[in-house]
Short mmCIF file of C-alpha atoms and ligand atoms in Angstrom, two decimals:
data_model
loop_
_atom_site.label_atom_id
_atom_site.label_comp_id
_atom_site.label_asym_id
_atom_site.label_seq_id
_atom_site.Cartn_x
_atom_site.Cartn_y
_atom_site.Cartn_z
CA MET A 1 -14.29 -27.23 2.17
CA LYS A 2 -15.17 -23.52 2.31
CA SER A 3 -13.67 -21.15 -0.26
CA ILE A 4 -13.64 -17.46 -1.09
CA LYS A 5 -12.13 -15.33 -3.86
CA VAL A 6 -10.99 -11.85 -2.89
CA PHE A 7 -9.56 -8.70 -4.46
CA ALA A 8 -6.46 -7.68 -2.48
CA PRO A 9 -5.83 -3.99 -3.21
CA ALA A 10 -2.65 -2.09 -3.94
CA THR A 11 -1.84 0.78 -1.59
CA VAL A 12 0.18 3.98 -1.53
CA ALA A 13 2.17 4.24 1.70
CA ASN A 14 3.82 7.28 3.32
CA LEU A 15 1.83 9.89 1.33
CA SER A 16 4.97 12.09 1.36
CA CYS A 17 4.99 13.41 4.92
CA GLY A 18 3.95 10.22 6.77
CA PHE A 19 6.86 7.77 6.45
CA ASP A 20 5.72 4.43 7.94
CA VAL A 21 2.50 5.96 9.34
CA LEU A 22 0.20 7.13 6.51
CA GLY A 23 -1.27 5.20 3.60
CA CYS A 24 -4.28 4.87 1.34
CA CYS A 25 -6.00 2.13 -0.60
CA LEU A 26 -6.42 1.90 -4.39
CA ASP A 27 -9.46 0.61 -6.22
CA THR A 28 -8.40 -0.43 -9.70
CA VAL A 29 -5.09 -2.16 -8.96
CA GLY A 30 -4.80 -5.30 -6.88
CA ASP A 31 -4.21 -9.05 -6.71
CA GLU A 32 -6.76 -11.81 -6.70
CA MET A 33 -6.61 -14.64 -4.20
CA ILE A 34 -8.63 -17.80 -3.60
CA ILE A 35 -8.56 -19.15 -0.07
CA HIS A 36 -9.86 -22.56 1.03
CA ILE A 37 -10.44 -23.82 4.56
CA THR A 38 -9.81 -27.57 4.73
CA SER A 39 -9.78 -30.24 7.42
CA THR A 40 -6.08 -31.11 6.91
CA PRO A 41 -4.23 -28.87 9.42
CA GLY A 42 -1.52 -26.48 8.21
CA VAL A 43 -1.09 -23.62 5.75
CA ARG A 44 -0.27 -24.49 2.15
CA ILE A 45 0.36 -22.21 -0.84
CA ILE A 46 -1.08 -24.31 -3.66
CA LYS A 47 -0.80 -21.91 -6.61
CA ILE A 48 0.98 -18.68 -7.56
CA GLU A 49 0.42 -17.09 -10.95
CA GLY A 50 1.88 -13.82 -12.26
CA ALA A 51 5.04 -13.75 -10.14
CA ASP A 52 8.00 -15.87 -9.20
CA LEU A 53 7.37 -16.12 -5.46
CA PRO A 54 8.11 -18.94 -3.00
CA LEU A 55 5.53 -21.69 -2.50
CA GLU A 56 7.05 -22.66 0.88
CA THR A 57 4.70 -21.35 3.54
CA GLU A 58 7.48 -20.02 5.80
CA LYS A 59 8.98 -18.01 2.93
CA ASN A 60 5.71 -16.63 1.60
CA VAL A 61 4.25 -13.43 3.09
CA ALA A 62 0.66 -14.69 2.83
CA GLY A 63 1.74 -18.01 4.37
CA VAL A 64 3.37 -16.50 7.47
CA ALA A 65 0.57 -13.96 7.96
CA VAL A 66 -2.04 -16.75 8.00
CA GLN A 67 0.17 -18.83 10.32
CA ALA A 68 0.19 -15.88 12.75
CA LEU A 69 -3.60 -15.69 12.59
CA LEU A 70 -4.05 -19.43 13.15
CA ALA A 71 -1.60 -19.43 16.09
CA GLU A 72 -3.92 -16.98 17.86
CA TYR A 73 -7.14 -18.68 16.65
CA GLY A 74 -5.98 -21.79 18.44
CA LYS A 75 -8.04 -24.44 16.61
CA GLU A 76 -6.42 -26.95 14.25
CA ILE A 77 -7.60 -26.14 10.73
CA GLY A 78 -6.12 -26.20 7.26
CA VAL A 79 -5.76 -23.28 4.85
CA GLU A 80 -4.91 -23.48 1.16
CA ILE A 81 -3.96 -20.31 -0.70
CA GLU A 82 -4.01 -19.51 -4.41
CA ILE A 83 -2.40 -16.20 -5.41
CA PHE A 84 -2.90 -14.43 -8.74
CA LYS A 85 -0.39 -11.57 -8.63
CA LYS A 86 -1.21 -8.46 -10.62
CA ILE A 87 0.91 -6.07 -8.52
CA LYS A 88 4.59 -6.45 -9.35
CA ALA A 89 7.01 -7.09 -6.50
CA GLY A 90 9.24 -4.12 -5.72
CA SER A 91 6.81 -1.68 -7.36
CA GLY A 92 6.17 0.52 -4.33
CA ILE A 93 2.40 0.00 -4.32
CA GLY A 94 2.21 -2.59 -1.59
CA SER A 95 2.63 -5.88 -3.43
CA SER A 96 3.59 -7.91 -0.36
CA ALA A 97 0.99 -6.10 1.74
CA ALA A 98 -1.78 -7.06 -0.68
CA SER A 99 -0.89 -10.75 -0.37
CA SER A 100 -0.67 -10.68 3.44
CA ALA A 101 -3.79 -8.55 3.88
CA GLY A 102 -5.87 -10.46 1.33
CA ALA A 103 -4.97 -13.82 2.89
CA VAL A 104 -5.72 -12.93 6.52
CA TRP A 105 -8.91 -11.07 5.61
CA ALA A 106 -10.22 -14.04 3.59
CA VAL A 107 -9.35 -16.62 6.28
CA ASN A 108 -10.96 -14.47 8.97
CA HIS A 109 -14.09 -14.12 6.84
CA LEU A 110 -14.34 -17.88 6.23
CA LEU A 111 -13.91 -18.53 9.97
CA GLY A 112 -16.87 -16.24 10.78
CA THR A 113 -14.79 -13.11 11.64
CA PRO A 114 -13.31 -14.13 15.01
CA PHE A 115 -10.89 -11.16 14.72
CA SER A 116 -11.55 -7.43 14.15
CA THR A 117 -10.10 -5.88 11.01
CA TYR A 118 -7.75 -3.86 13.26
CA LYS A 119 -6.41 -7.13 14.74
CA LEU A 120 -5.83 -8.46 11.22
CA VAL A 121 -3.37 -5.60 10.67
CA GLU A 122 -1.08 -7.23 13.27
CA PHE A 123 -1.16 -10.60 11.49
CA ALA A 124 -0.54 -9.02 8.08
CA MET A 125 2.45 -7.12 9.53
CA VAL A 126 4.17 -10.50 10.05
CA GLY A 127 4.17 -10.79 6.25
CA GLU A 128 5.66 -7.30 5.91
CA LYS A 129 8.43 -8.23 8.33
CA LEU A 130 9.29 -11.23 6.16
CA ALA A 131 9.21 -9.15 2.96
CA SER A 132 11.28 -6.16 4.04
CA GLY A 133 12.81 -6.99 7.41
CA ASN A 134 10.56 -4.39 9.02
CA ALA A 135 7.00 -4.85 10.30
CA HIS A 136 5.60 -1.58 8.98
CA ALA A 137 1.80 -1.23 8.81
CA ASP A 138 1.31 1.67 6.42
CA ASN A 139 0.44 -0.60 3.48
CA VAL A 140 -1.42 -3.42 5.27
CA ALA A 141 -3.61 -1.04 7.31
CA PRO A 142 -5.15 0.73 4.29
CA ALA A 143 -5.33 -2.59 2.37
CA LEU A 144 -7.45 -4.03 5.20
CA LEU A 145 -9.42 -0.99 6.38
CA GLY A 146 -9.71 0.91 3.09
CA GLY A 147 -9.50 4.66 2.62
CA PHE A 148 -6.74 6.59 4.37
CA THR A 149 -5.14 5.24 7.53
CA LEU A 150 -2.74 6.54 10.17
CA VAL A 151 -0.52 4.41 12.39
CA ARG A 152 -0.53 6.66 15.46
CA SER A 153 1.73 4.26 17.36
CA TYR A 154 3.57 0.99 16.75
CA THR A 155 4.08 0.09 20.40
CA PRO A 156 1.33 -0.55 21.16
CA LEU A 157 -0.15 -0.71 17.67
CA ASP A 158 -2.78 2.01 17.27
CA VAL A 159 -4.22 2.32 13.78
CA ILE A 160 -6.79 4.99 12.93
CA LYS A 161 -8.99 5.12 9.86
CA LEU A 162 -9.17 8.68 8.54
CA ASN A 163 -11.82 10.41 6.45
CA ASN A 164 -11.83 9.80 2.70
CA PRO A 165 -12.87 12.94 0.78
CA LYS A 166 -14.92 11.69 -2.15
CA ASP A 167 -13.30 13.65 -5.00
CA LEU A 168 -9.72 12.42 -4.56
CA VAL A 169 -8.20 10.41 -7.41
CA MET A 170 -4.70 8.89 -7.55
CA THR A 171 -2.44 8.72 -10.56
CA VAL A 172 0.44 6.29 -10.10
CA ILE A 173 3.34 5.78 -12.49
CA HIS A 174 5.27 2.56 -12.05
CA PRO A 175 8.63 2.54 -13.84
CA GLN A 176 9.49 -1.10 -14.51
CA ILE A 177 12.60 -1.20 -12.37
CA GLU A 178 12.56 -3.15 -9.14
CA VAL A 179 13.48 -1.26 -5.97
CA LYS A 180 13.49 -3.59 -2.96
CA THR A 181 11.96 -2.00 0.13
CA SER A 182 14.92 -3.24 2.18
CA ASP A 183 17.37 -1.46 -0.21
CA SER A 184 15.27 1.68 -0.29
CA ARG A 185 15.18 1.70 3.52
CA SER A 186 18.94 1.29 3.73
CA VAL A 187 19.57 4.68 2.03
CA ILE A 188 17.68 6.52 4.79
CA LYS A 189 19.75 8.27 7.46
CA GLN A 190 18.69 7.32 10.98
CA ASN A 191 18.78 10.86 12.40
CA VAL A 192 16.70 13.90 11.51
CA SER A 193 17.17 17.48 12.63
CA LEU A 194 14.64 19.22 14.85
CA LYS A 195 13.96 21.67 12.01
CA GLN A 196 13.07 18.81 9.64
CA ALA A 197 10.94 17.12 12.30
CA ILE A 198 8.95 20.32 12.92
CA ASN A 199 8.34 20.69 9.20
CA GLN A 200 7.28 17.05 8.83
CA TRP A 201 4.91 16.76 11.79
CA GLY A 202 3.29 20.05 10.77
CA ASN A 203 2.52 18.43 7.43
CA VAL A 204 1.24 15.18 8.95
CA GLY A 205 -1.15 17.18 11.13
CA GLY A 206 -2.11 19.32 8.14
CA LEU A 207 -2.82 16.29 5.95
CA VAL A 208 -4.97 14.60 8.60
CA ALA A 209 -6.86 17.86 9.21
CA GLY A 210 -7.26 18.40 5.47
CA LEU A 211 -8.70 14.89 5.01
CA PHE A 212 -11.23 15.36 7.80
CA THR A 213 -12.31 18.87 6.79
CA GLU A 214 -12.17 17.93 3.08
CA ASP A 215 -9.99 20.97 2.49
CA TYR A 216 -8.29 19.99 -0.77
CA ASP A 217 -5.84 22.92 -0.75
CA LEU A 218 -4.68 22.00 2.74
CA ILE A 219 -4.25 18.38 1.60
CA GLY A 220 -2.10 19.64 -1.27
CA ARG A 221 0.03 21.94 0.90
CA SER A 222 0.66 19.10 3.32
CA LEU A 223 1.88 16.59 0.71
CA GLU A 224 5.50 17.55 1.32
CA ASP A 225 8.36 15.35 2.53
CA VAL A 226 11.52 17.10 3.68
CA ILE A 227 13.10 13.97 5.20
CA ILE A 228 12.80 10.82 3.09
CA GLU A 229 12.12 12.07 -0.45
CA PRO A 230 15.45 13.89 -0.90
CA MET A 231 17.29 10.66 0.00
CA ARG A 232 15.17 8.21 -1.99
CA SER A 233 14.30 10.21 -5.08
CA ILE A 234 17.79 9.64 -6.51
CA LEU A 235 16.77 5.98 -7.02
CA ILE A 236 13.90 7.01 -9.34
CA PRO A 237 14.64 8.17 -12.90
CA GLU A 238 13.15 11.60 -13.71
CA PHE A 239 11.48 11.91 -10.31
CA GLN A 240 11.65 15.72 -10.21
CA LYS A 241 10.41 16.11 -13.81
CA VAL A 242 7.43 13.85 -13.06
CA LYS A 243 6.64 15.81 -9.91
CA ASP A 244 6.89 19.20 -11.63
CA THR A 245 4.70 17.95 -14.48
CA ALA A 246 2.07 16.50 -12.15
CA ILE A 247 1.80 19.79 -10.25
CA ARG A 248 1.69 21.78 -13.49
CA GLN A 249 -1.19 19.60 -14.68
CA GLY A 250 -3.14 20.45 -11.54
CA ALA A 251 -2.31 17.65 -9.05
CA LEU A 252 -2.70 18.63 -5.38
CA GLY A 253 0.61 16.95 -4.58
CA CYS A 254 3.06 14.33 -5.81
CA GLY A 255 5.64 12.12 -4.14
CA ILE A 256 7.22 8.67 -3.92
CA SER A 257 4.73 5.85 -3.48
CA GLY A 258 5.91 3.76 -0.53
CA SER A 259 9.55 2.86 -0.99
CA GLY A 260 9.40 3.54 -4.76
CA PRO A 261 10.04 3.37 -7.66
CA SER A 262 6.34 4.21 -8.22
CA ILE A 263 5.40 7.87 -7.97
CA PHE A 264 1.92 8.99 -6.91
CA ALA A 265 0.03 12.18 -7.66
CA LEU A 266 -3.19 13.03 -5.86
CA SER A 267 -5.80 15.10 -7.69
CA LYS A 268 -9.20 16.55 -6.91
CA SER A 269 -11.02 15.07 -9.92
CA MET A 270 -10.86 12.26 -12.46
CA ASN A 271 -10.35 14.84 -15.17
CA THR A 272 -7.25 16.26 -13.48
CA ALA A 273 -5.93 12.78 -12.66
CA GLN A 274 -6.17 11.93 -16.36
CA LYS A 275 -4.35 15.13 -17.37
CA VAL A 276 -1.63 14.29 -14.85
CA ALA A 277 -1.37 10.80 -16.37
CA GLN A 278 -0.96 12.26 -19.87
CA GLY A 279 1.69 14.70 -18.70
CA ILE A 280 3.81 12.12 -16.90
CA ASN A 281 3.34 9.70 -19.77
CA GLU A 282 5.05 12.27 -22.04
CA VAL A 283 7.93 12.64 -19.55
CA TYR A 284 8.46 8.91 -19.16
CA LYS A 285 8.17 8.03 -22.86
CA LYS A 286 11.46 9.91 -23.34
CA THR A 287 13.33 7.74 -20.80
CA GLY A 288 13.09 4.57 -22.90
CA LEU A 289 12.06 2.68 -19.76
CA ASP A 290 8.95 0.52 -19.65
CA PHE A 291 6.29 1.85 -17.30
CA ASP A 292 2.63 1.49 -16.32
CA ILE A 293 0.31 4.29 -15.31
CA HIS A 294 -2.70 3.61 -13.07
CA ILE A 295 -5.56 5.97 -12.34
CA SER A 296 -7.66 5.01 -9.34
CA LYS A 297 -10.23 6.39 -6.97
CA ILE A 298 -9.61 5.70 -3.31
CA ASN A 299 -11.09 2.33 -2.26
CA ASN A 300 -12.84 2.98 1.01
CA GLN A 301 -13.50 -0.70 1.73
CA GLY A 302 -10.12 -2.44 1.46
CA VAL A 303 -10.10 -6.17 0.62
CA LYS A 304 -13.27 -7.09 -1.29
CA ILE A 305 -15.10 -10.36 -1.91
CA MET A 306 -15.13 -11.34 -5.59
CA GLU A 307 -16.85 -14.74 -5.23
CA LEU A 308 -18.04 -16.82 -2.32
N1 HSE B 401 6.82 2.89 4.80
C1 HSE B 401 7.44 1.88 4.00
C2 HSE B 401 8.71 2.45 3.41
C3 HSE B 401 6.50 1.46 2.92
O1 HSE B 401 8.64 3.57 2.90
O2 HSE B 401 9.76 1.80 3.45
C4 HSE B 401 7.04 0.41 2.01
O3 HSE B 401 6.12 0.22 0.95
#
């Protein structure tokens, strides 16, 4: 039996302007998983700690993602999965993506990397489809590839790893209310105006350019969402106050993390990220809601080996 323990990172999807196409990978928040390759064929979830998630393979995002990988691998092998959840479900920082990405990355590693990391994105998307009804890649791509990623196209899938300017630090506040991605997607109108589209694709281009040229002001100017944020922010208590506070404390930009309720703020230094954390902590203390605040550099590697 071959085994591996991995860190499966949390991710911030959308990054304001890039609904379903942009995302980045966190370093200090993530699940742990132990994966075993055995001689008894089939995929089995043998342990889940830290969350009430299904053990049945077909109902578990890690289970179906690994099944997709094995279907293409073609050889009869067995996989056993242990999941130690640290990222809460429905938090908006890629909980399901971490499980899917961590599982397929670990299995691929134990098999001697028959698949490229880009190919693993496709397998992990099967888990996302099970979790939210939609096979979006903007959490699994950064979880697998690290850094910042862009999904240039879904059909065919074309994922691009972007540059990761070294000074960026994320502050994420997670109010302890669950917002299901499927619910948060259902509030989005299916049509956008040409004016909104022009605004949004200008920002996507600006953000990508800003990341590559390491122009922090351009990154900040581009962290704007005129389409999704106005519809979803009503689901998040004190969203506007948190955003105003984060910007006042020096953040480059602030928006909804993935489908919420987490809110992210991107800063140019650890010092600013900590000031942002203090500011939003003051705002949220007054709500009476429980919340967590994470401060994290951008993880440029994605899934990491903890023990072989
Ligand atoms: N792009 C997805 C959404 C991410 O916003 O619904 C979900 O985490």
